[in-house]
Amino acid sequence: MAEAIETQKGKYLTFEIENDAYGLEIKHVDDIIGIQDITHVPLQPECVQGVINLRGKIVPTMDVRLRFGKPIREYDDRTCIVVLDMNGTPVGIVVDRVLEVTQIDKAYISNPPVYENEKEDKFISGIAKFAEKPVILLDCVKLLSHSSSEFSATPE
């Protein structure tokens, strides 16, 4: 187990929303699946799209575009659901497209910018510097904290 955690250190799953690149620590990623029918759950925040049935497990699903305040767009064949394992609870996030798993050395990660009047629940953990364009690194716990208290997966 410790060996598996060590091999995941510094590895990120990168994905796109519009033309911006984002990354999540690979240790949180449980699965990547193509888009499928999402069952709407009434009275949820707008970014919470509903739930999916993933091999018999009910997985709450959030659209990252809406979480970021971006306009909704039609899902296409590149749209994916990244299933995250949040302390044993699966949560799906819808992304425009998955890019790759990449190793990012700490030396190439800058702290996120700090702005006046910023909310304390900020979900950006850093910005990775790449030649082509920066990758915004996300804190999964904070990304989902807005919604996670408002929905939960039911046991199998």
C-alpha positions as a Python dict, from the first residue, in 0.01 Angstrom:
ca = {
    (1, 'M'): (0, 0, 0),
    (2, 'A'): (274, 248, 97),
    (3, 'E'): (455, 160, -226),
    (4, 'A'): (145, 243, -434),
    (5, 'I'): (110, 579, -259),
    (6, 'E'): (478, 656, -321),
    (7, 'T'): (446, 584, -697),
    (8, 'Q'): (150, 826, -713),
    (9, 'K'): (340, 1110, -547),
    (10, 'G'): (361, 1415, -775),
    (11, 'K'): (132, 1260, -1039),
    (12, 'Y'): (-172, 1449, -1161),
    (13, 'L'): (-461, 1369, -1389),
    (14, 'T'): (-495, 1668, -1620),
    (15, 'F'): (-815, 1769, -1795),
    (16, 'E'): (-967, 2063, -1982),
    (17, 'I'): (-1257, 2292, -1914),
    (18, 'E'): (-1298, 2522, -2216),
    (19, 'N'): (-934, 2583, -2317),
    (20, 'D'): (-791, 2583, -1966),
    (21, 'A'): (-595, 2292, -1818),
    (22, 'Y'): (-655, 2165, -1466),
    (23, 'G'): (-499, 1889, -1258),
    (24, 'L'): (-603, 1664, -971),
    (25, 'E'): (-372, 1449, -763),
    (26, 'I'): (-396, 1100, -910),
    (27, 'K'): (-433, 949, -562),
    (28, 'H'): (-796, 1072, -558),
    (29, 'V'): (-887, 932, -902),
    (30, 'D'): (-1069, 600, -894),
    (31, 'D'): (-1199, 576, -1252),
    (32, 'I'): (-1249, 767, -1576),
    (33, 'I'): (-1560, 688, -1778),
    (34, 'G'): (-1732, 830, -2080),
    (35, 'I'): (-2032, 1050, -2026),
    (36, 'Q'): (-2353, 861, -1952),
    (37, 'D'): (-2707, 941, -1854),
    (38, 'I'): (-2720, 1139, -1533),
    (39, 'T'): (-3037, 1113, -1325),
    (40, 'H'): (-3141, 1456, -1201),
    (41, 'V'): (-3191, 1488, -826),
    (42, 'P'): (-3432, 1770, -735),
    (43, 'L'): (-3338, 2067, -517),
    (44, 'Q'): (-2959, 2034, -556),
    (45, 'P'): (-2715, 2318, -629),
    (46, 'E'): (-2690, 2395, -1001),
    (47, 'C'): (-2345, 2237, -1035),
    (48, 'V'): (-2472, 1905, -894),
    (49, 'Q'): (-2603, 1735, -1205),
    (50, 'G'): (-2748, 1431, -1027),
    (51, 'V'): (-2638, 1071, -989),
    (52, 'I'): (-2513, 788, -1207),
    (53, 'N'): (-2521, 413, -1153),
    (54, 'L'): (-2163, 292, -1181),
    (55, 'R'): (-2147, -85, -1157),
    (56, 'G'): (-2419, -92, -892),
    (57, 'K'): (-2296, 210, -696),
    (58, 'I'): (-2489, 535, -691),
    (59, 'V'): (-2239, 814, -760),
    (60, 'P'): (-2331, 1182, -713),
    (61, 'T'): (-2204, 1384, -1008),
    (62, 'M'): (-2101, 1748, -1033),
    (63, 'D'): (-2033, 1946, -1351),
    (64, 'V'): (-1699, 2125, -1301),
    (65, 'R'): (-1794, 2388, -1563),
    (66, 'L'): (-2087, 2497, -1350),
    (67, 'R'): (-1880, 2480, -1030),
    (68, 'F'): (-1640, 2726, -1194),
    (69, 'G'): (-1926, 2955, -1303),
    (70, 'K'): (-1876, 2881, -1673),
    (71, 'P'): (-2166, 2834, -1915),
    (72, 'I'): (-2302, 2486, -1966),
    (73, 'R'): (-2226, 2319, -2297),
    (74, 'E'): (-2355, 2011, -2474),
    (75, 'Y'): (-2175, 1695, -2372),
    (76, 'D'): (-1991, 1525, -2657),
    (77, 'D'): (-1782, 1213, -2717),
    (78, 'R'): (-1482, 1374, -2539),
    (79, 'T'): (-1679, 1461, -2224),
    (80, 'C'): (-1579, 1236, -1934),
    (81, 'I'): (-1676, 1165, -1578),
    (82, 'V'): (-1377, 1140, -1346),
    (83, 'V'): (-1476, 932, -1045),
    (84, 'L'): (-1296, 1047, -733),
    (85, 'D'): (-1260, 847, -413),
    (86, 'M'): (-1325, 1084, -127),
    (87, 'N'): (-1252, 878, 184),
    (88, 'G'): (-1438, 577, 50),
    (89, 'T'): (-1721, 775, -108),
    (90, 'P'): (-1725, 793, -488),
    (91, 'V'): (-1802, 1132, -641),
    (92, 'G'): (-1810, 1200, -1016),
    (93, 'I'): (-1698, 1522, -1178),
    (94, 'V'): (-1786, 1600, -1539),
    (95, 'V'): (-1499, 1749, -1741),
    (96, 'D'): (-1478, 1859, -2105),
    (97, 'R'): (-1198, 1616, -2180),
    (98, 'V'): (-923, 1425, -2002),
    (99, 'L'): (-571, 1506, -2119),
    (100, 'E'): (-316, 1280, -1948),
    (101, 'V'): (-154, 1167, -1627),
    (102, 'T'): (165, 1362, -1578),
    (103, 'Q'): (442, 1393, -1320),
    (104, 'I'): (479, 1747, -1186),
    (105, 'D'): (785, 1827, -977),
    (106, 'K'): (724, 2057, -678),
    (107, 'A'): (983, 2298, -819),
    (108, 'Y'): (744, 2375, -1108),
    (109, 'I'): (444, 2449, -885),
    (110, 'S'): (372, 2806, -776),
    (111, 'N'): (132, 2911, -503),
    (112, 'P'): (-202, 3033, -636),
    (113, 'P'): (-249, 3409, -656),
    (114, 'V'): (-411, 3573, -356),
    (115, 'Y'): (-678, 3834, -414),
    (116, 'E'): (-847, 4074, -177),
    (117, 'N'): (-1197, 3968, -63),
    (118, 'E'): (-1118, 3608, -152),
    (119, 'K'): (-1330, 3328, -12),
    (120, 'E'): (-1158, 3099, 237),
    (121, 'D'): (-1282, 2781, 67),
    (122, 'K'): (-1060, 2839, -238),
    (123, 'F'): (-1005, 2513, -424),
    (124, 'I'): (-687, 2600, -619),
    (125, 'S'): (-385, 2440, -453),
    (126, 'G'): (-121, 2563, -698),
    (127, 'I'): (-29, 2644, -1056),
    (128, 'A'): (210, 2423, -1248),
    (129, 'K'): (437, 2599, -1495),
    (130, 'F'): (462, 2428, -1833),
    (131, 'A'): (605, 2568, -2156),
    (132, 'E'): (276, 2546, -2346),
    (133, 'K'): (39, 2677, -2077),
    (134, 'P'): (-8, 2667, -1701),
    (135, 'V'): (-204, 2388, -1533),
    (136, 'I'): (-427, 2493, -1245),
    (137, 'L'): (-398, 2233, -968),
    (138, 'L'): (-713, 2170, -769),
    (139, 'D'): (-768, 2058, -412),
    (140, 'C'): (-1031, 1782, -445),
    (141, 'V'): (-1162, 1820, -92),
    (142, 'K'): (-1222, 2194, -131),
    (143, 'L'): (-1353, 2155, -486),
    (144, 'L'): (-1621, 1919, -363),
    (145, 'S'): (-1682, 2083, -25),
    (146, 'H'): (-1930, 2329, -177),
    (147, 'S'): (-2149, 2039, -282),
    (148, 'S'): (-2041, 1738, -81),
    (149, 'S'): (-2234, 1836, 227),
    (150, 'E'): (-2544, 1871, 12),
    (151, 'F'): (-2535, 1526, -143),
    (152, 'S'): (-2384, 1193, -60),
    (153, 'A'): (-2356, 857, -219),
    (154, 'T'): (-2576, 588, -77),
    (155, 'P'): (-2420, 258, 33),
    (156, 'E'): (-2424, -34, -209),
}
